[in-house]
PDB file of C-alpha atoms in Angstrom:
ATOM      1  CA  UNK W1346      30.056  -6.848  -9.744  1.00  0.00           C
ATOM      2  CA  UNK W1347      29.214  -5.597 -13.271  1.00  0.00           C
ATOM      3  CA  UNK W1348      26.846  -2.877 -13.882  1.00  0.00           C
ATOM      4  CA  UNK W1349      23.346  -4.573 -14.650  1.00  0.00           C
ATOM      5  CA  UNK W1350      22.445  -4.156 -18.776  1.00  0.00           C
ATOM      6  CA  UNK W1351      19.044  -2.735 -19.130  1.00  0.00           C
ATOM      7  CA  UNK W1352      16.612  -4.080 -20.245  1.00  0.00           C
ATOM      8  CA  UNK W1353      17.150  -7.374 -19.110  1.00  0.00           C
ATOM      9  CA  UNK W1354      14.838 -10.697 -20.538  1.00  0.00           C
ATOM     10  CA  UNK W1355      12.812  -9.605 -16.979  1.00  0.00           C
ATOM     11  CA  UNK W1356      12.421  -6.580 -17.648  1.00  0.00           C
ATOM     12  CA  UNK W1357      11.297  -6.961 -21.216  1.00  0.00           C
ATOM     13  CA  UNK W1358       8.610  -9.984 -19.950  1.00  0.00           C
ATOM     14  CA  UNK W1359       6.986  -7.826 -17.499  1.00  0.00           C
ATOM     15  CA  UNK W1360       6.530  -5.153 -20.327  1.00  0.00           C
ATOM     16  CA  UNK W1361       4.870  -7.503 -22.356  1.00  0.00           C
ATOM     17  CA  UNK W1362       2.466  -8.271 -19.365  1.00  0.00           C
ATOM     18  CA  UNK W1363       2.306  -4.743 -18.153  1.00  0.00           C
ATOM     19  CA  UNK W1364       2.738  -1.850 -21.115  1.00  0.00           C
ATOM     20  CA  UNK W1365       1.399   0.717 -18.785  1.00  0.00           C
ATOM     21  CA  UNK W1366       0.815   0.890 -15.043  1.00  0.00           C
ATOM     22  CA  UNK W1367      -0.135   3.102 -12.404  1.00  0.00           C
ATOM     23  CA  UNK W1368       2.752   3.347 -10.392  1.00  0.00           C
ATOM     24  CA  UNK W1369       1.998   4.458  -6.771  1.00  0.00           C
ATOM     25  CA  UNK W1370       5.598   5.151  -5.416  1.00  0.00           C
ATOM     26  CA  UNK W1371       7.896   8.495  -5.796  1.00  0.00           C
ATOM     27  CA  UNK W1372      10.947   6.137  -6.210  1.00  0.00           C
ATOM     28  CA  UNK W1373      12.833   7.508  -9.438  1.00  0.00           C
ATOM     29  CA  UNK W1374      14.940   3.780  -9.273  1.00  0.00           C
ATOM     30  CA  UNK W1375      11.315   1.969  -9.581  1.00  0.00           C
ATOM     31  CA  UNK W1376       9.604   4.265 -12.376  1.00  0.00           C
ATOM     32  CA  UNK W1377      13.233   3.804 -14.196  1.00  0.00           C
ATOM     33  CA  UNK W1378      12.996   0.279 -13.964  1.00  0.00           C
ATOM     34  CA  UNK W1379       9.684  -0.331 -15.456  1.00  0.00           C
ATOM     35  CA  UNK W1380      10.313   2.091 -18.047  1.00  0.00           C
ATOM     36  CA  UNK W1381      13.725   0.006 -19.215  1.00  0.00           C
ATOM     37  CA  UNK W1382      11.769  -2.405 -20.105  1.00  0.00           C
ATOM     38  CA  UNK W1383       8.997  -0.725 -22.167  1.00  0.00           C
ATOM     39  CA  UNK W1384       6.479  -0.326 -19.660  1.00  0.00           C
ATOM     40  CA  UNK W1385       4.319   3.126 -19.279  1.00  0.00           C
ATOM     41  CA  UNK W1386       4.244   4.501 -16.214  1.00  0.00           C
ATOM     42  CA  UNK W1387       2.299   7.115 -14.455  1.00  0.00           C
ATOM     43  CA  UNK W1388       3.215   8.323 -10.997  1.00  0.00           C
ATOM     44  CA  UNK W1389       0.824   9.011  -8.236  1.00  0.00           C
ATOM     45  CA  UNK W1390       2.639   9.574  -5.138  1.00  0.00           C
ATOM     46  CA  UNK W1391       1.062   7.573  -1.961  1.00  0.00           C
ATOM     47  CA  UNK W1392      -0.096   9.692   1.571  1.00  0.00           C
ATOM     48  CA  UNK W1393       0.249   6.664   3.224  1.00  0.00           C
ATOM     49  CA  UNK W1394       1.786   6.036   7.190  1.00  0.00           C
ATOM     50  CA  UNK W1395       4.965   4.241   6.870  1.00  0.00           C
ATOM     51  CA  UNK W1396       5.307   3.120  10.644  1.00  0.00           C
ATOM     52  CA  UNK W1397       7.294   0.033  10.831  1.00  0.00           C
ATOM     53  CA  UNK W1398       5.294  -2.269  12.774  1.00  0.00           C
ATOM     54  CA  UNK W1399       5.084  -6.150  12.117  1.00  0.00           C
ATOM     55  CA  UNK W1400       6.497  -9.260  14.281  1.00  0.00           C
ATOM     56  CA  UNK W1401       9.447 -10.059  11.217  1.00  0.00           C
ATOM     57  CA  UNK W1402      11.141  -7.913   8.330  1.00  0.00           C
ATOM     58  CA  UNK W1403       8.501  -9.260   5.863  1.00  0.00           C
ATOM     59  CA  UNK W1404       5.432  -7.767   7.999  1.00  0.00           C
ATOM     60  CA  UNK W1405       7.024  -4.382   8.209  1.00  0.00           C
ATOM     61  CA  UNK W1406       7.489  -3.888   4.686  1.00  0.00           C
ATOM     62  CA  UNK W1407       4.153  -5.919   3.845  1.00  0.00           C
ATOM     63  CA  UNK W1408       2.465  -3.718   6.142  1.00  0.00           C
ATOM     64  CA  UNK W1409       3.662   0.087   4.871  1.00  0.00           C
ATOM     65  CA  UNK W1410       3.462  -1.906   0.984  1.00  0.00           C
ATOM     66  CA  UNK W1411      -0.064  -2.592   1.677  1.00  0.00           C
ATOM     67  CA  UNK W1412      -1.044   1.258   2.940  1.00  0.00           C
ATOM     68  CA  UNK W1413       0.677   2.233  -0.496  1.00  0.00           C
ATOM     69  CA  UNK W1414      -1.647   0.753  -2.278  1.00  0.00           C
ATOM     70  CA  UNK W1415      -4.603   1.369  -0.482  1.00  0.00           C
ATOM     71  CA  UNK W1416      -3.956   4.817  -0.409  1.00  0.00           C
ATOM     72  CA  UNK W1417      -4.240   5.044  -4.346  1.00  0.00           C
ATOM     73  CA  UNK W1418      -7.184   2.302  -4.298  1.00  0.00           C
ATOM     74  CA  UNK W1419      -8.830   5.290  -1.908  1.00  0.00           C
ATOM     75  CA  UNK W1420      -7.863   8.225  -3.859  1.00  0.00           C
ATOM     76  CA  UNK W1421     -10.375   9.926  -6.468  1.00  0.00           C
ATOM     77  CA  UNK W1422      -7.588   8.829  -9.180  1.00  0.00           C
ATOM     78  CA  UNK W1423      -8.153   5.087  -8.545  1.00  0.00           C
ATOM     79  CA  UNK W1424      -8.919   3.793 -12.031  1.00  0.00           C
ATOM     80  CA  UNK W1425     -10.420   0.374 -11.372  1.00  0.00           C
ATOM     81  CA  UNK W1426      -9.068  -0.844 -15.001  1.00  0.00           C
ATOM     82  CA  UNK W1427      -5.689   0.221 -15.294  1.00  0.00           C
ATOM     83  CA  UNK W1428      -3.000  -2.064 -13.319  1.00  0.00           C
ATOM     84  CA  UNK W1429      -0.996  -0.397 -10.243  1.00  0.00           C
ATOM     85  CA  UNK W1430       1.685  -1.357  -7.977  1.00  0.00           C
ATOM     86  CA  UNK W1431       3.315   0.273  -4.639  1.00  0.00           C
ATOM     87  CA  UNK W1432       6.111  -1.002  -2.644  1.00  0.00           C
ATOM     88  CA  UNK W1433       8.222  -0.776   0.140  1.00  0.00           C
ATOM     89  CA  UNK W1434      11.777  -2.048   0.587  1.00  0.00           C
ATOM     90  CA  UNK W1435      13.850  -2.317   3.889  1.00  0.00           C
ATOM     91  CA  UNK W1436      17.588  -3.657   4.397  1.00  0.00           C
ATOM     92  CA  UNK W1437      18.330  -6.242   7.112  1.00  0.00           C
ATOM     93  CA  UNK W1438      21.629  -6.461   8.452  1.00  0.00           C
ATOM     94  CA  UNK W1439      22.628  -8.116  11.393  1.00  0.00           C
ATOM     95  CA  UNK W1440      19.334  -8.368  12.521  1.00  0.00           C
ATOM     96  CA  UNK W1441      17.828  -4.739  12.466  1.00  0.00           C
ATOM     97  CA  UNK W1442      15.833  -2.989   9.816  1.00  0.00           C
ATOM     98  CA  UNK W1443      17.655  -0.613   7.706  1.00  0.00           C
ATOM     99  CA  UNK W1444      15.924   1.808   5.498  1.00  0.00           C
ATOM    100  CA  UNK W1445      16.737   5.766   4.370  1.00  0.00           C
ATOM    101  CA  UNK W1446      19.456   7.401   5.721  1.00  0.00           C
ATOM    102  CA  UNK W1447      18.397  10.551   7.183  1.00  0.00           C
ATOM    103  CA  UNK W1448      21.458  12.486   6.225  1.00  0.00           C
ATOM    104  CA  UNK W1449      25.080  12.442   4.921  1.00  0.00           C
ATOM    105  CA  UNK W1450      26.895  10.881   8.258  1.00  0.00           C
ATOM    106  CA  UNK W1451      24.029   8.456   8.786  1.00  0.00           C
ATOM    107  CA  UNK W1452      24.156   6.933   4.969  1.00  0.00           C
ATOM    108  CA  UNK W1453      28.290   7.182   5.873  1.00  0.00           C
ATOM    109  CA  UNK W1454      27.706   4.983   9.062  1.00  0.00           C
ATOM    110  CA  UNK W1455      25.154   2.546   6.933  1.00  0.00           C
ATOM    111  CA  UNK W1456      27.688   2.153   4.738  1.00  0.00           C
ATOM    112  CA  UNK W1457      30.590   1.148   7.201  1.00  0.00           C
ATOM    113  CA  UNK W1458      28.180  -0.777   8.490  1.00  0.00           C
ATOM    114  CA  UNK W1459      27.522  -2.916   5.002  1.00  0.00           C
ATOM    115  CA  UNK W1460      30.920  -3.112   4.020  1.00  0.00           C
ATOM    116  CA  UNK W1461      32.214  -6.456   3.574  1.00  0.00           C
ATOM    117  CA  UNK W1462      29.002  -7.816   5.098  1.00  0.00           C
ATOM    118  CA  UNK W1463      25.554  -9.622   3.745  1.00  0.00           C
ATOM    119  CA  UNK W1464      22.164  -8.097   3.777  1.00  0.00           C
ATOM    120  CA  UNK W1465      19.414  -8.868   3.263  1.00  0.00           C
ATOM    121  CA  UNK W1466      17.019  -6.300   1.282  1.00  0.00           C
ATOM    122  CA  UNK W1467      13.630  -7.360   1.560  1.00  0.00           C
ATOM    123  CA  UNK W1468      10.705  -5.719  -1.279  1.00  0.00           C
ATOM    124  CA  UNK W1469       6.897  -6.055  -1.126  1.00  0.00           C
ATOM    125  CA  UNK W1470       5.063  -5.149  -3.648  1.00  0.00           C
ATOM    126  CA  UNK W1471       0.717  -4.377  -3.625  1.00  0.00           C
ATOM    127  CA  UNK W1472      -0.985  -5.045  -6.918  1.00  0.00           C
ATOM    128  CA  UNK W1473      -4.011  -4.070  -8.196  1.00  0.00           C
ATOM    129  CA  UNK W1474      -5.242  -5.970 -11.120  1.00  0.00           C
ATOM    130  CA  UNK W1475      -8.660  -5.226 -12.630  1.00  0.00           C
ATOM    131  CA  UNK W1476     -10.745  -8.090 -11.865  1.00  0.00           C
ATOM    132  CA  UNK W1477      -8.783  -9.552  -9.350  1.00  0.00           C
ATOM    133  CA  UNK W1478      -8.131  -6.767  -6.561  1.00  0.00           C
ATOM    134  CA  UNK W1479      -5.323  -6.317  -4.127  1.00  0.00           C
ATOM    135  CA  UNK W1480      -2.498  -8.810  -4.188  1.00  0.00           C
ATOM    136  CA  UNK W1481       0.516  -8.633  -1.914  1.00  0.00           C
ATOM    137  CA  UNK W1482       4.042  -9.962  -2.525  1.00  0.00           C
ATOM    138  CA  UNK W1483       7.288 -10.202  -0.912  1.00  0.00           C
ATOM    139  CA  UNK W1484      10.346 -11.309  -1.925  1.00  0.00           C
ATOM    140  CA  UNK W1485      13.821 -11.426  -0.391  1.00  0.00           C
ATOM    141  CA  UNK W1486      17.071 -10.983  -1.882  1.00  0.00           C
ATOM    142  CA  UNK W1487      20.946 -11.506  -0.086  1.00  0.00           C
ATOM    143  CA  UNK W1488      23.487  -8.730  -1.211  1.00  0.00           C
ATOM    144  CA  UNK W1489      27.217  -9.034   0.151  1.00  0.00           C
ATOM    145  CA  UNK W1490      28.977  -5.846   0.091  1.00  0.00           C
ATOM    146  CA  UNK W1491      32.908  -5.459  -1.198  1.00  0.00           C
ATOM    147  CA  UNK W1492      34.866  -4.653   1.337  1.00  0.00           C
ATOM    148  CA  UNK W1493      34.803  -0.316   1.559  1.00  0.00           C
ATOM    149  CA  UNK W1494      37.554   2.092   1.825  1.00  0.00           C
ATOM    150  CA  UNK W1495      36.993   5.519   3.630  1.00  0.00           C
ATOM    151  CA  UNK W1496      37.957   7.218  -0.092  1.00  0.00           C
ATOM    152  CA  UNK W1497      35.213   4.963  -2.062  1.00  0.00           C
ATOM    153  CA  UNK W1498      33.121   5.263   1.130  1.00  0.00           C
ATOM    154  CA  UNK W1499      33.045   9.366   0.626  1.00  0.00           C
ATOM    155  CA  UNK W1500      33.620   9.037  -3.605  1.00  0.00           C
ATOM    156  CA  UNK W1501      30.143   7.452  -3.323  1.00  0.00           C
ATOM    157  CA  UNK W1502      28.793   9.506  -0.950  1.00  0.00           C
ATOM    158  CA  UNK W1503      29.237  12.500  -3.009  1.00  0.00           C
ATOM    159  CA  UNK W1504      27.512  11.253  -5.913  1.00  0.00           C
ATOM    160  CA  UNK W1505      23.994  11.738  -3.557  1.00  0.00           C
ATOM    161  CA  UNK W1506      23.260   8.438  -5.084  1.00  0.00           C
ATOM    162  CA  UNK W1507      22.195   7.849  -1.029  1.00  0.00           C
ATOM    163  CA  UNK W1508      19.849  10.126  -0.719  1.00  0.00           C
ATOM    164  CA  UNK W1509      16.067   8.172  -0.186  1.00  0.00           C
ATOM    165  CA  UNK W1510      17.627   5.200  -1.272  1.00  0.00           C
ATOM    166  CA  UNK W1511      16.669   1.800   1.394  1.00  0.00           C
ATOM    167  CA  UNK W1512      20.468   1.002   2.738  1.00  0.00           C
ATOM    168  CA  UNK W1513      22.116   4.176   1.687  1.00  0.00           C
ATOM    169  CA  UNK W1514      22.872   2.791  -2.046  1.00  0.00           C
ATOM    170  CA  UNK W1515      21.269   2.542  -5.566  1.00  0.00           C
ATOM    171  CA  UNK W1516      22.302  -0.717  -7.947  1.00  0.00           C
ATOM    172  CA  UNK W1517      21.073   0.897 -10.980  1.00  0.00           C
ATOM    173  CA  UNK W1518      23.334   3.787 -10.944  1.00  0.00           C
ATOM    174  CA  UNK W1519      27.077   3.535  -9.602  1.00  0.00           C
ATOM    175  CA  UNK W1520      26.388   1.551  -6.146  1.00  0.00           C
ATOM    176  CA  UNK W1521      26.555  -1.532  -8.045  1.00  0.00           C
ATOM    177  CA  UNK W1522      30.430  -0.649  -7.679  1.00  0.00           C
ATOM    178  CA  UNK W1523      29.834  -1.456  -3.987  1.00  0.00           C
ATOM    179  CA  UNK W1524      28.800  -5.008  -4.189  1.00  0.00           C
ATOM    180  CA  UNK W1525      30.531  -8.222  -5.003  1.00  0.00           C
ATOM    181  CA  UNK W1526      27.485 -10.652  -5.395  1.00  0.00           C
ATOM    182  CA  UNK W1527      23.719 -10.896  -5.506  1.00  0.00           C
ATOM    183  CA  UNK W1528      22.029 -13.938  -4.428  1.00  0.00           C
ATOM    184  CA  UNK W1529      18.442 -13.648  -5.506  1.00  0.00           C
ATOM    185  CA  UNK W1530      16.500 -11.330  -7.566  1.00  0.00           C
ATOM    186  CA  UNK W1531      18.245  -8.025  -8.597  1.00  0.00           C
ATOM    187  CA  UNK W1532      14.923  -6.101  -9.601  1.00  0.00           C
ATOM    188  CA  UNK W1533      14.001  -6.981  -5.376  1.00  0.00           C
ATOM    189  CA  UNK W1534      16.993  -5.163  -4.385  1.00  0.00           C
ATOM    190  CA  UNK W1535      16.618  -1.940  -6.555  1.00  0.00           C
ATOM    191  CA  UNK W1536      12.737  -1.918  -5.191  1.00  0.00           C
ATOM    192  CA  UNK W1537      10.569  -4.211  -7.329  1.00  0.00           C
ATOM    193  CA  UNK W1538      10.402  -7.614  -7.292  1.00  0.00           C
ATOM    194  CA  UNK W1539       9.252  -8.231 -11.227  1.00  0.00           C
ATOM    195  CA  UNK W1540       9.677 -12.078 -11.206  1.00  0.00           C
ATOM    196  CA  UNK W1541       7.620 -12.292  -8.190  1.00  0.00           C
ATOM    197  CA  UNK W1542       4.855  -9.980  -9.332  1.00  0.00           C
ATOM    198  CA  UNK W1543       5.198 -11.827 -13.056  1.00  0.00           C
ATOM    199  CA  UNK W1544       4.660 -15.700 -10.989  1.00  0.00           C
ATOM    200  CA  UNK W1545       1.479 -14.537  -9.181  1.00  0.00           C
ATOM    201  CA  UNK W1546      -0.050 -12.575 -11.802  1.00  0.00           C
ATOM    202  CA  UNK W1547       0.194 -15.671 -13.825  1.00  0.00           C
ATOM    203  CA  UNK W1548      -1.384 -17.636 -11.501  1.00  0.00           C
TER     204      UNK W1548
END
């Protein structure tokens, strides 16, 4: 696929609802997402216990989403009128859970393992809106992978693009090389899904 051209019209709506949020993640992909667009963001990085537990793929990541948030709604920063968000994003693929590769040969064999294939990368997101209180969201998104070569396995690889990304990849920067198609919201896969948090807010 092409490399995505930021901002996109998405990007640039959810500016327009959000100019500045408290974001409650250490993801660089996420704060580089929002900030495409126009939106403000300060960091405050979560203590929060990301155990996967849940009966389906959508209650894991709801689940360590949800402590995200509540571990800035609990802090001494919580500022009950600015807007924040957390999130949490896991890859499914062949049905098991996928999330950071713990070092070089695992993000290798995650790789392998996606080439040529579809996954699933699943995002939830907690909101806090000022007046409203905790929301939760979660939205799915398919991603079929090219199929890999050992040489653009490693090329990739040794761009540390991998490194505490969910499947061992990051769209934004050169792993969109990697994939042939996206069926399904591309902010979801890079770990935010905008059009979903835009819909409920709106609601």
């Amino acid at each position: 696929m092409q490399r995505i051209a930021e901002p996109d019209s998405l990007q640039l709506s959810f500016s327009k609802r959000f100019p500045s949020v408290i974001l409650a993640s250490s993801s660089p992909n996420r704060k580089a997402l929002l900030e495409a667009g126009g939106t403000c963001v300060t960091v405050f990085v979560p203590d929060a216990d990301e155990t996967k537990d849940g009966n389906t793929p959508e209650e894991v990541v709801t689940h360590i989403a949800s402590r995200k948030i509540d571990a800035y709604i609990s802090s001494p920063l919580f500022d009950s009128s600015k807007v924040a968000i957390a999130a949490d994003t896991l890859v499914l693929i062949n049905r098991h859970l996928v999330g950071k590769p713990q070092d070089r040969d695992d993000a290798r064999k995650i790789l392998r393992e996606l080439s040529e294939k579809r996954q699933s990368v699943i995002t939830s997101a907690g909101i806090y809106l000022p007046g409203k209180g905790k929301i939760m969201v979660t939205d799915r998104a398919d991603v079929i992978f090219r199929n890999l070569s050992d040489d653009e396995i490693e090329a990739y690889l040794s761009t540390d693009e991998w490194i505490g990304a969910a499947g061992g990849y990051r769209l934004q920067k050169t792993g969109y090389k990697l994939v042939e198609h996206i069926d399904g919201d591309w902010t979801t896969v890079v770990g935010l899904p905008l059009k979903a948090i835009l819909s409920l807010s709106m609601s």
